[in-house]
Every structure is written in C-alpha cells, then in structure tokens.
Amino acid sequence: MTNMSRARVARRIAAGAAYGGGGAGLVGAAAVGLLLAEVRLARRHVGNGSGGRVPVADGVYGHAYDVPGEPPLQLVVLGDSTAAGQGVHRAGQTPGALLAAGLAAVAERPVELRNVASPGAQSNDLDRQVALALSSASPVPDVCVIMIGANDVTHRMPPTRSVRHLSSAVRRLRTAGAEVVVGTCPDLGTIEPVQQPLRWLARRASRQLAAAQTIGAVEQGGRTVSLGDLLGPEFEANPRELFGPDNYHPSAEGYATAAMAVLPTVCAALGLWPAEEERPDVSRREGFLPVARAAAEAASEAGTEVTAAMPTGPRGPWALLKRRRRRRVPEAEPATPSR
C-alpha cells in the first residue's frame, strides 16, 4: 500500500472515529479470520518468561537536580504492557523510568513518574487511566506519554472505536493542561514467532491503525512518535537481544531503543529542545504536510514525529513531520519514593 493510499484509509478511519462511524475495517473479513487463526497459533509459541510481572518504577528521578521549593516535573505514562514495561525485571529498564531519567537530565530538574498503564489494555481502558492520571490527589501532569494499539489489532477492536478512545484521552489530558505524546501502534510483524501470512497482515493492520491514531491525536493537540518497525532492523540482526524472554515484549535494550525515539519529542513538547531544532530540516526530509499524509509517512518510518502546524488548508489540517536525532538513554537509577 502506498503512502497516499494509507493516508486515505487513515483519514477515513479518523473521520469515522470523529463522527461516530464504526464500519471501517483494517483488513477484509477473510483476512481477519486468517489473522486471528495465525495469532492463536503464534501465541502457542510465545512464552511468558516475565511471568506477567511488571516492575514498579514510580517515584522521583534526577534527585541530583533537586532544588528546595521547586517541585519536580510530573510525567505520567499510560497504555498497555509495553507502556508498563512488561518483559524486563528491573524498574530502571522500563520505558517510563528511562524517559523520566532522560527528561530529568535534559531539564536539569527532578521528574516524578507515575505509570498507570495496564498489561493487556486496549484503547477502551484509556478512560479509566486518564481518570487516574488526573486524580485530584495528584498534581496535574506536565506531560503524558501514551503507548497503545497492539491489543486493539489482535483483539479486533474496530479501528474507528480505537481512535475514538485515544482521541478522547488526548483531548481530556490537553484540556487539563498536560502535554501529550503518543507512541503509535507498533509493527506486530516484528514479533519473532509470527509467520507469513500473518506478518504481512499484521504489518498492514498495525500501520493503518498507527496512521489513524496519528490523525486523531494530532487533531486533539497531541504529538505522535511512530514506533512502527523501530525494533525491526535490530530484531533481524539480534532478535534475542531486542525481545525479552517471552519473545513478545521488548527486552531492556528494546525499551531503550523506543525511549531514545520518544524522549526528544517529550522534551520538545515541554519547550526543552533548542529552538532551531523546531524548524523543519529539508536535508532530513522534514516539512509541513496535510495531517493525513504526514501520518502515513510516519507510519512507514519508525521514530518519526508528527505535530500540529497550521490549523487548516485546502486539504484539511496541516502538520509538521520531524525526524529528530535520537539520544542514547542509559538505564535509569532507582527512583526515590514520591513525596
């Protein structure tokens, strides 16, 4: 599927999400049946080396930057098992901890992390998670990172419904005053036990949903980073290193790779990136595009950021497509308990 075709499909799904439609499918009915059969077969070969345990990473990172009387930045992570950090054994290896430590180093300010993500969550769980993120007992987040979508694909949630839930979550968080960065649906075709034709079907469904998620999130004032096949090249070269003991969730190195891609966008959302890096760099194929085209391009190239730009144009809202340079994110030191 070309980017133009993917843009049209993504726009149709996003429009259905916005206006209450529910019939737009990711793949045909026969393909979906085959996809589910292959998923069930693949799952028999996917172990559970992590035992389902998720390290608790909540707390304050970057305590070396503590200044009396200055509160830490508030980071909340929402989403599914990938957002929670399932598949690793130490809290400092989870994406939330890596992002909190990296953000603290860039901001030179402590960062308090709260992770409300839930393993197995689909996008319809975001309403509950947003309520936790905005709990009156906690400070309003400065920035929220959402990573979700894979379970929507494997559980056949209609993409319009998936995008509707995500868009609502972004809107509520932005209305509350939080910046929002969405890591869009990863490429399920990179999971090791998955065979053809599931790989092709999973990749197509994943990218279509990722593009539609991008449109929905950006139109509500969020930024997106495509996770896509971010682990693909590394997986091909060293699958045992990039995927954890269960061969499904990323390993510590895999999560670090994802955090490297998301961190620059989190920093940019908070105004912590140099101003000159906020302008499009033509040499890196960055620029302004209609949001659906930007979403399709991002879905095809992992690590690509999309953010709102000019409010409208002849072909609808426009967006800025950025390919930011990734920065190495070391494993986080243990957090200090929240005050």
Tab-separated table of C-alpha atoms in Angstrom:
chain	number	residue	atom	x	y	z
A	1	MET	CA	0.000	0.000	0.000
A	2	THR	CA	1.374	3.409	-0.961
A	3	ASN	CA	1.537	6.301	1.463
A	4	MET	CA	-1.212	8.091	-0.473
A	5	SER	CA	-3.497	5.053	-0.161
A	6	ARG	CA	-2.601	4.696	3.504
A	7	ALA	CA	-3.372	8.394	4.006
A	8	ARG	CA	-6.847	7.941	2.514
A	9	VAL	CA	-7.576	4.908	4.701
A	10	ALA	CA	-6.279	6.671	7.813
A	11	ARG	CA	-8.392	9.751	7.098
A	12	ARG	CA	-11.470	7.551	6.599
A	13	ILE	CA	-10.875	5.771	9.929
A	14	ALA	CA	-10.229	9.048	11.754
A	15	ALA	CA	-13.352	10.601	10.251
A	16	GLY	CA	-15.385	7.589	11.325
A	17	ALA	CA	-13.981	7.944	14.841
A	18	ALA	CA	-14.875	11.626	14.954
A	19	TYR	CA	-18.385	11.281	13.570
A	20	GLY	CA	-19.471	8.043	15.163
A	21	GLY	CA	-18.845	5.591	12.332
A	22	GLY	CA	-17.765	2.063	13.152
A	23	GLY	CA	-17.586	0.120	9.950
A	24	ALA	CA	-14.126	0.956	8.637
A	25	GLY	CA	-12.019	-2.189	8.883
A	26	LEU	CA	-8.282	-2.652	8.896
A	27	VAL	CA	-8.332	-5.693	6.630
A	28	GLY	CA	-11.004	-7.752	4.907
A	29	ALA	CA	-13.157	-10.239	6.819
A	30	ALA	CA	-11.412	-13.294	5.364
A	31	ALA	CA	-8.034	-11.802	6.149
A	32	VAL	CA	-9.139	-11.038	9.698
A	33	GLY	CA	-10.184	-14.647	10.189
A	34	LEU	CA	-6.825	-15.837	8.954
A	35	LEU	CA	-5.081	-13.229	11.080
A	36	LEU	CA	-6.801	-14.460	14.246
A	37	ALA	CA	-6.088	-18.092	13.440
A	38	GLU	CA	-2.428	-17.270	12.937
A	39	VAL	CA	-2.353	-15.190	16.131
A	40	ARG	CA	-3.700	-18.117	18.139
A	41	LEU	CA	-1.102	-20.385	16.581
A	42	ALA	CA	1.694	-17.890	17.211
A	43	ARG	CA	0.658	-17.399	20.827
A	44	ARG	CA	1.293	-21.089	21.484
A	45	HIS	CA	4.925	-20.406	20.687
A	46	VAL	CA	5.151	-17.219	22.742
A	47	GLY	CA	6.338	-17.997	26.210
A	48	ASN	CA	5.861	-15.930	29.312
A	49	GLY	CA	9.384	-15.521	30.567
A	50	SER	CA	8.482	-12.433	32.573
A	51	GLY	CA	5.797	-14.306	34.471
A	52	GLY	CA	3.465	-11.380	33.903
A	53	ARG	CA	5.281	-9.281	36.492
A	54	VAL	CA	5.816	-5.603	35.803
A	55	PRO	CA	8.474	-3.735	37.811
A	56	VAL	CA	7.110	-0.782	39.783
A	57	ALA	CA	9.042	2.266	38.577
A	58	ASP	CA	7.023	5.091	40.149
A	59	GLY	CA	8.996	7.712	42.037
A	60	VAL	CA	11.290	10.690	41.555
A	61	TYR	CA	14.209	10.552	39.118
A	62	GLY	CA	17.091	13.014	38.848
A	63	HIS	CA	17.212	13.790	42.557
A	64	ALA	CA	20.680	15.257	41.992
A	65	TYR	CA	18.930	18.251	40.387
A	66	ASP	CA	16.671	18.841	43.380
A	67	VAL	CA	16.232	22.488	44.355
A	68	PRO	CA	14.428	23.200	47.631
A	69	GLY	CA	10.995	24.642	46.982
A	70	GLU	CA	10.945	23.711	43.276
A	71	PRO	CA	8.546	20.841	42.504
A	72	PRO	CA	9.589	18.065	40.113
A	73	LEU	CA	8.197	17.813	36.612
A	74	GLN	CA	5.255	15.442	36.500
A	75	LEU	CA	5.389	12.597	33.939
A	76	VAL	CA	2.541	10.094	33.598
A	77	VAL	CA	2.705	7.022	31.346
A	78	LEU	CA	-0.494	5.407	30.074
A	79	GLY	CA	-1.168	2.441	27.812
A	80	ASP	CA	-0.653	-1.302	27.612
A	81	SER	CA	2.007	-3.813	28.659
A	82	THR	CA	4.661	-2.108	26.547
A	83	ALA	CA	3.991	1.187	28.320
A	84	ALA	CA	4.016	-0.621	31.662
A	85	GLY	CA	7.360	-2.271	30.896
A	86	GLN	CA	6.375	-5.929	30.905
A	87	GLY	CA	9.204	-8.216	29.876
A	88	VAL	CA	12.047	-6.742	31.976
A	89	HIS	CA	12.927	-7.356	35.597
A	90	ARG	CA	14.326	-4.048	36.862
A	91	ALA	CA	12.335	-0.837	37.254
A	92	GLY	CA	15.106	1.196	35.670
A	93	GLN	CA	14.713	-0.765	32.421
A	94	THR	CA	11.060	0.187	31.872
A	95	PRO	CA	10.249	2.880	29.305
A	96	GLY	CA	8.705	5.147	31.952
A	97	ALA	CA	11.848	5.102	34.083
A	98	LEU	CA	14.077	5.628	31.048
A	99	LEU	CA	12.008	8.603	29.908
A	100	ALA	CA	11.886	10.090	33.420
A	101	ALA	CA	15.658	9.820	33.855
A	102	GLY	CA	16.322	11.207	30.378
A	103	LEU	CA	13.895	14.085	30.846
A	104	ALA	CA	15.466	14.945	34.213
A	105	ALA	CA	18.921	15.094	32.596
A	106	VAL	CA	17.745	17.392	29.787
A	107	ALA	CA	15.633	19.636	32.030
A	108	GLU	CA	18.181	19.532	34.882
A	109	ARG	CA	15.209	19.124	37.154
A	110	PRO	CA	13.783	16.135	39.049
A	111	VAL	CA	10.960	14.229	37.364
A	112	GLU	CA	8.248	12.390	39.231
A	113	LEU	CA	6.955	9.361	37.329
A	114	ARG	CA	3.527	7.801	37.696
A	115	ASN	CA	2.761	4.813	35.499
A	116	VAL	CA	-0.934	3.945	35.195
A	117	ALA	CA	-0.531	1.640	32.171
A	118	SER	CA	-2.070	-1.816	32.389
A	119	PRO	CA	-0.796	-5.011	30.704
A	120	GLY	CA	-3.328	-6.268	28.186
A	121	ALA	CA	-5.073	-2.901	27.952
A	122	GLN	CA	-6.903	-1.858	24.823
A	123	SER	CA	-7.757	1.722	23.979
A	124	ASN	CA	-11.109	1.495	25.752
A	125	ASP	CA	-9.154	1.334	29.037
A	126	LEU	CA	-7.741	4.813	28.461
A	127	ASP	CA	-10.803	6.457	30.009
A	128	ARG	CA	-10.005	4.755	33.326
A	129	GLN	CA	-6.304	5.502	33.031
A	130	VAL	CA	-6.889	9.181	32.266
A	131	ALA	CA	-9.055	9.416	35.392
A	132	LEU	CA	-6.123	8.038	37.397
A	133	ALA	CA	-3.697	10.435	35.703
A	134	LEU	CA	-5.915	13.393	36.541
A	135	SER	CA	-6.784	12.247	40.055
A	136	SER	CA	-7.338	15.163	42.420
A	137	ALA	CA	-4.908	13.504	44.819
A	138	SER	CA	-2.025	14.007	42.366
A	139	PRO	CA	-0.549	17.066	40.630
A	140	VAL	CA	-1.665	17.767	37.062
A	141	PRO	CA	0.876	16.088	34.753
A	142	ASP	CA	3.260	18.301	32.818
A	143	VAL	CA	3.476	15.646	30.120
A	144	CYS	CA	1.781	12.316	29.446
A	145	VAL	CA	3.117	9.540	27.228
A	146	ILE	CA	0.611	7.047	25.802
A	147	MET	CA	1.691	3.777	24.164
A	148	ILE	CA	-1.230	1.655	22.960
A	149	GLY	CA	-2.745	-0.097	19.955
A	150	ALA	CA	-1.272	-3.587	19.603
A	151	ASN	CA	-4.030	-5.267	21.611
A	152	ASP	CA	-6.653	-3.366	19.613
A	153	VAL	CA	-5.369	-5.072	16.464
A	154	THR	CA	-5.089	-8.574	17.903
A	155	HIS	CA	-8.499	-8.348	19.627
A	156	ARG	CA	-10.298	-6.972	16.538
A	157	MET	CA	-11.372	-3.685	18.072
A	158	PRO	CA	-12.813	-1.624	15.196
A	159	PRO	CA	-10.173	0.993	14.325
A	160	THR	CA	-12.719	3.801	14.435
A	161	ARG	CA	-13.528	2.855	18.025
A	162	SER	CA	-9.840	2.560	18.884
A	163	VAL	CA	-9.067	6.021	17.529
A	164	ARG	CA	-12.153	7.498	19.189
A	165	HIS	CA	-10.948	6.342	22.629
A	166	LEU	CA	-7.427	7.639	22.015
A	167	SER	CA	-8.650	10.998	20.720
A	168	SER	CA	-10.873	11.411	23.766
A	169	ALA	CA	-7.965	10.631	26.092
A	170	VAL	CA	-5.694	13.154	24.377
A	171	ARG	CA	-8.420	15.801	24.468
A	172	ARG	CA	-9.058	15.314	28.200
A	173	LEU	CA	-5.365	15.451	29.070
A	174	ARG	CA	-4.756	18.527	26.920
A	175	THR	CA	-7.796	20.265	28.411
A	176	ALA	CA	-6.342	19.621	31.862
A	177	GLY	CA	-3.129	21.360	30.790
A	178	ALA	CA	-0.845	18.387	30.093
A	179	GLU	CA	1.310	17.975	27.013
A	180	VAL	CA	0.655	14.617	25.332
A	181	VAL	CA	2.976	12.380	23.300
A	182	VAL	CA	1.534	9.216	21.754
A	183	GLY	CA	3.738	6.308	20.724
A	184	THR	CA	1.539	4.847	17.986
A	185	CYS	CA	0.762	1.184	17.370
A	186	PRO	CA	3.954	-0.839	16.907
A	187	ASP	CA	4.528	-3.102	13.932
A	188	LEU	CA	3.273	-6.525	15.026
A	189	GLY	CA	5.058	-8.051	12.056
A	190	THR	CA	8.324	-7.906	14.022
A	191	ILE	CA	7.237	-10.446	16.653
A	192	GLU	CA	9.547	-13.432	16.315
A	193	PRO	CA	7.110	-16.401	16.374
A	194	VAL	CA	4.770	-14.776	13.853
A	195	GLN	CA	4.935	-16.368	10.397
A	196	GLN	CA	3.584	-15.428	6.974
A	197	PRO	CA	0.956	-14.547	6.000
A	198	LEU	CA	0.365	-13.125	9.471
A	199	ARG	CA	3.453	-10.926	9.260
A	200	TRP	CA	2.135	-9.109	6.195
A	201	LEU	CA	-1.390	-8.800	7.572
A	202	ALA	CA	-0.174	-7.686	11.000
A	203	ARG	CA	2.149	-5.105	9.476
A	204	ARG	CA	-0.601	-3.702	7.271
A	205	ALA	CA	-3.148	-3.530	10.116
A	206	SER	CA	-0.612	-2.025	12.509
A	207	ARG	CA	0.445	0.718	10.114
A	208	GLN	CA	-3.111	1.614	9.175
A	209	LEU	CA	-4.057	1.968	12.836
A	210	ALA	CA	-0.863	3.935	13.609
A	211	ALA	CA	-1.632	6.437	10.853
A	212	ALA	CA	-5.228	6.863	12.028
A	213	GLN	CA	-4.047	7.246	15.637
A	214	THR	CA	-1.717	9.993	14.471
A	215	ILE	CA	-4.515	11.968	12.863
A	216	GLY	CA	-6.745	11.590	15.916
A	217	ALA	CA	-4.045	12.553	18.425
A	218	VAL	CA	-2.637	15.486	16.454
A	219	GLU	CA	-6.079	16.959	15.799
A	220	GLN	CA	-6.626	16.999	19.572
A	221	GLY	CA	-3.376	18.856	20.226
A	222	GLY	CA	-1.045	15.947	20.933
A	223	ARG	CA	2.197	14.896	19.276
A	224	THR	CA	2.920	11.405	17.992
A	225	VAL	CA	6.020	9.292	17.506
A	226	SER	CA	5.726	6.229	15.288
A	227	LEU	CA	7.062	3.112	16.981
A	228	GLY	CA	6.347	1.101	13.834
A	229	ASP	CA	9.137	-1.305	12.996
A	230	LEU	CA	11.515	0.617	15.256
A	231	LEU	CA	12.854	-2.678	16.529
A	232	GLY	CA	12.757	-4.303	13.101
A	233	PRO	CA	16.374	-3.859	11.912
A	234	GLU	CA	17.755	-4.665	15.364
A	235	PHE	CA	15.398	-7.634	15.616
A	236	GLU	CA	16.621	-9.027	12.322
A	237	ALA	CA	20.245	-8.632	13.416
A	238	ASN	CA	19.850	-9.744	17.027
A	239	PRO	CA	16.327	-10.912	17.911
A	240	ARG	CA	17.290	-12.372	21.276
A	241	GLU	CA	18.709	-9.023	22.414
A	242	LEU	CA	15.811	-6.838	21.345
A	243	PHE	CA	12.946	-9.029	22.534
A	244	GLY	CA	12.560	-10.235	26.090
A	245	PRO	CA	12.364	-13.789	27.468
A	246	ASP	CA	8.770	-14.181	26.269
A	247	ASN	CA	9.737	-13.297	22.648
A	248	TYR	CA	6.851	-10.837	22.530
A	249	HIS	CA	7.642	-7.874	24.746
A	250	PRO	CA	10.820	-5.837	24.193
A	251	SER	CA	13.923	-6.530	26.231
A	252	ALA	CA	15.741	-3.841	28.198
A	253	GLU	CA	17.669	-2.913	25.051
A	254	GLY	CA	14.444	-2.823	23.058
A	255	TYR	CA	12.776	-0.476	25.519
A	256	ALA	CA	15.867	1.736	25.478
A	257	THR	CA	15.609	1.927	21.680
A	258	ALA	CA	11.972	3.036	21.926
A	259	ALA	CA	12.749	5.551	24.691
A	260	MET	CA	15.506	7.088	22.547
A	261	ALA	CA	12.935	7.795	19.857
A	262	VAL	CA	10.258	9.208	22.183
A	263	LEU	CA	12.429	11.324	24.520
A	264	PRO	CA	13.247	14.151	22.037
A	265	THR	CA	9.541	14.668	21.349
A	266	VAL	CA	8.740	14.720	25.081
A	267	CYS	CA	11.440	17.362	25.571
A	268	ALA	CA	10.223	19.379	22.575
A	269	ALA	CA	6.658	19.316	23.906
A	270	LEU	CA	7.925	20.922	27.113
A	271	GLY	CA	9.995	23.529	25.258
A	272	LEU	CA	13.296	21.977	26.308
A	273	TRP	CA	14.715	21.439	22.811
A	274	PRO	CA	16.749	24.159	21.066
A	275	ALA	CA	14.517	26.492	19.060
A	276	GLU	CA	16.459	25.911	15.851
A	277	GLU	CA	15.634	22.210	16.007
A	278	GLU	CA	11.920	23.023	15.920
A	279	ARG	CA	12.183	24.241	12.331
A	280	PRO	CA	11.936	21.669	9.531
A	281	ASP	CA	15.252	20.387	8.221
A	282	VAL	CA	14.916	19.742	4.491
A	283	SER	CA	18.050	17.588	4.489
A	284	ARG	CA	16.238	15.196	6.862
A	285	ARG	CA	13.094	15.216	4.670
A	286	GLU	CA	11.125	17.188	7.259
A	287	GLY	CA	8.381	19.607	6.386
A	288	PHE	CA	4.737	20.656	6.504
A	289	LEU	CA	2.160	18.255	5.078
A	290	PRO	CA	-1.590	17.663	5.288
A	291	VAL	CA	-2.012	15.708	8.513
A	292	ALA	CA	-3.178	12.506	6.771
A	293	ARG	CA	-0.113	12.454	4.502
A	294	ALA	CA	2.183	13.179	7.438
A	295	ALA	CA	0.523	10.352	9.373
A	296	ALA	CA	1.003	7.895	6.511
A	297	GLU	CA	4.664	8.824	6.103
A	298	ALA	CA	5.257	8.498	9.832
A	299	ALA	CA	3.618	5.063	9.901
A	300	SER	CA	6.095	3.970	7.219
A	301	GLU	CA	9.178	5.198	9.097
A	302	ALA	CA	9.617	4.475	12.767
A	303	GLY	CA	10.777	7.252	15.049
A	304	THR	CA	9.045	9.978	13.019
A	305	GLU	CA	7.240	12.745	14.923
A	306	VAL	CA	4.047	14.448	13.798
A	307	THR	CA	2.733	17.584	15.483
A	308	ALA	CA	0.041	20.124	14.603
A	309	ALA	CA	1.117	23.089	12.500
A	310	MET	CA	-1.119	25.420	10.512
A	311	PRO	CA	-4.755	24.919	11.580
A	312	THR	CA	-6.190	24.222	8.165
A	313	GLY	CA	-5.580	24.231	4.442
A	314	PRO	CA	-7.204	23.177	1.152
A	315	ARG	CA	-6.838	19.518	2.151
A	316	GLY	CA	-7.616	19.881	5.859
A	317	PRO	CA	-5.366	20.427	8.890
A	318	TRP	CA	-1.612	20.529	8.343
A	319	ALA	CA	1.128	19.015	10.450
A	320	LEU	CA	4.885	19.242	10.859
A	321	LEU	CA	6.729	15.999	10.208
A	322	LYS	CA	10.032	15.735	12.101
A	323	ARG	CA	12.759	13.108	12.111
A	324	ARG	CA	14.567	14.001	15.307
A	325	ARG	CA	18.017	12.724	16.156
A	326	ARG	CA	17.832	10.064	18.821
A	327	ARG	CA	19.834	10.311	22.004
A	328	ARG	CA	21.147	7.383	23.966
A	329	VAL	CA	19.143	6.735	27.135
A	330	PRO	CA	21.105	4.856	29.829
A	331	GLU	CA	19.341	2.578	32.288
A	332	ALA	CA	17.733	4.688	34.978
A	333	GLU	CA	19.000	4.717	38.532
A	334	PRO	CA	16.474	3.635	41.187
A	335	ALA	CA	13.818	6.241	41.870
A	336	THR	CA	13.356	7.865	45.245
A	337	PRO	CA	9.861	7.482	46.698
A	338	SER	CA	7.372	10.193	45.785
A	339	ARG	CA	6.843	12.804	48.465
